[in-house]
C-alpha positions as a printed NumPy array, in Angstrom:
array([[-27.218,  -0.054,  18.306],
       [-23.711,  -1.859,  16.654],
       [-20.883,  -2.426,  19.127],
       [-17.518,  -2.345,  17.799],
       [-14.279,  -4.621,  18.938],
       [-11.397,  -3.59 ,  20.291],
       [ -9.463,  -4.98 ,  16.63 ],
       [-11.86 ,  -2.939,  14.868],
       [-11.341,   0.29 ,  16.572],
       [ -7.067,  -0.271,  16.384],
       [ -7.614,  -0.991,  12.55 ],
       [ -9.526,   1.964,  12.755],
       [ -7.114,   3.712,  14.44 ],
       [ -4.062,   2.73 ,  12.641],
       [ -5.498,   4.039,   9.377],
       [ -3.164,   6.647,   9.209],
       [  0.342,   4.871,   9.819],
       [ -1.058,   2.652,   6.611],
       [ -1.601,   5.575,   4.413],
       [  1.976,   6.55 ,   5.48 ],
       [  3.487,   3.635,   5.079],
       [  1.435,   3.507,   1.024],
       [  3.262,   6.734,   0.59 ],
       [  6.671,   5.937,   1.538],
       [  6.386,   2.903,  -0.693],
       [  5.182,   4.716,  -3.522],
       [  7.767,   7.482,  -3.156],
       [ 10.314,   4.898,  -3.171],
       [  8.447,   3.342,  -6.201],
       [  8.703,   6.578,  -7.727],
       [ 12.245,   8.233,  -6.516],
       [ 13.686,   4.524,  -7.941],
       [ 12.051,   5.163, -11.262],
       [ 12.795,   9.077, -11.615],
       [ 15.11 ,  10.44 ,  -9.6  ],
       [ 17.938,   7.434,  -8.895],
       [ 17.054,   5.54 , -12.251],
       [ 18.01 ,   2.382, -11.159],
       [ 18.01 ,  -0.287, -13.893],
       [ 14.957,  -2.714, -13.851],
       [ 12.576,  -0.181, -11.873],
       [ 13.439,   2.434, -14.633],
       [ 13.091,   0.794, -17.94 ],
       [ 10.096,  -1.51 , -16.244],
       [  6.585,  -1.603, -18.231],
       [  4.17 ,   0.936, -15.069],
       [  1.771,  -1.554, -15.567],
       [  3.855,  -4.565, -14.821],
       [  5.116,  -1.955, -11.649],
       [  1.513,  -1.623, -10.745],
       [  1.393,  -5.75 , -10.815],
       [  3.483,  -6.273,  -8.756],
       [  3.042,  -3.416,  -6.27 ],
       [ -1.399,  -3.907,  -5.726],
       [ -0.91 ,  -7.378,  -3.616],
       [  1.077,  -5.046,  -1.278],
       [ -0.553,  -2.531,  -0.893],
       [ -3.847,  -4.3  ,  -1.51 ],
       [ -1.869,  -5.664,   1.786],
       [ -1.93 ,  -2.898,   3.722],
       [ -5.814,  -1.289,   3.443],
       [ -7.567,  -4.598,   3.626],
       [ -6.638,  -7.902,   4.665],
       [ -6.884,  -7.173,   8.457],
       [ -9.607,  -5.428,   8.323],
       [-12.111,  -7.454,  10.491],
       [-15.426,  -8.359,   9.786]])
């Protein structure tokens, strides 16, 4: 039988919140880049934007996952 600790249950319960945070960040970047045309963001190479966002997305999706 496999048991789950409280931290695993909390991590799974927060999945919807973590997904919403990632969505909000990505929507904000898209709005800033395309709709608001923020200078540095609009002019940035898309690969560079992804490189900058990658650690943040990974942190929200994986970093605190209990073993």
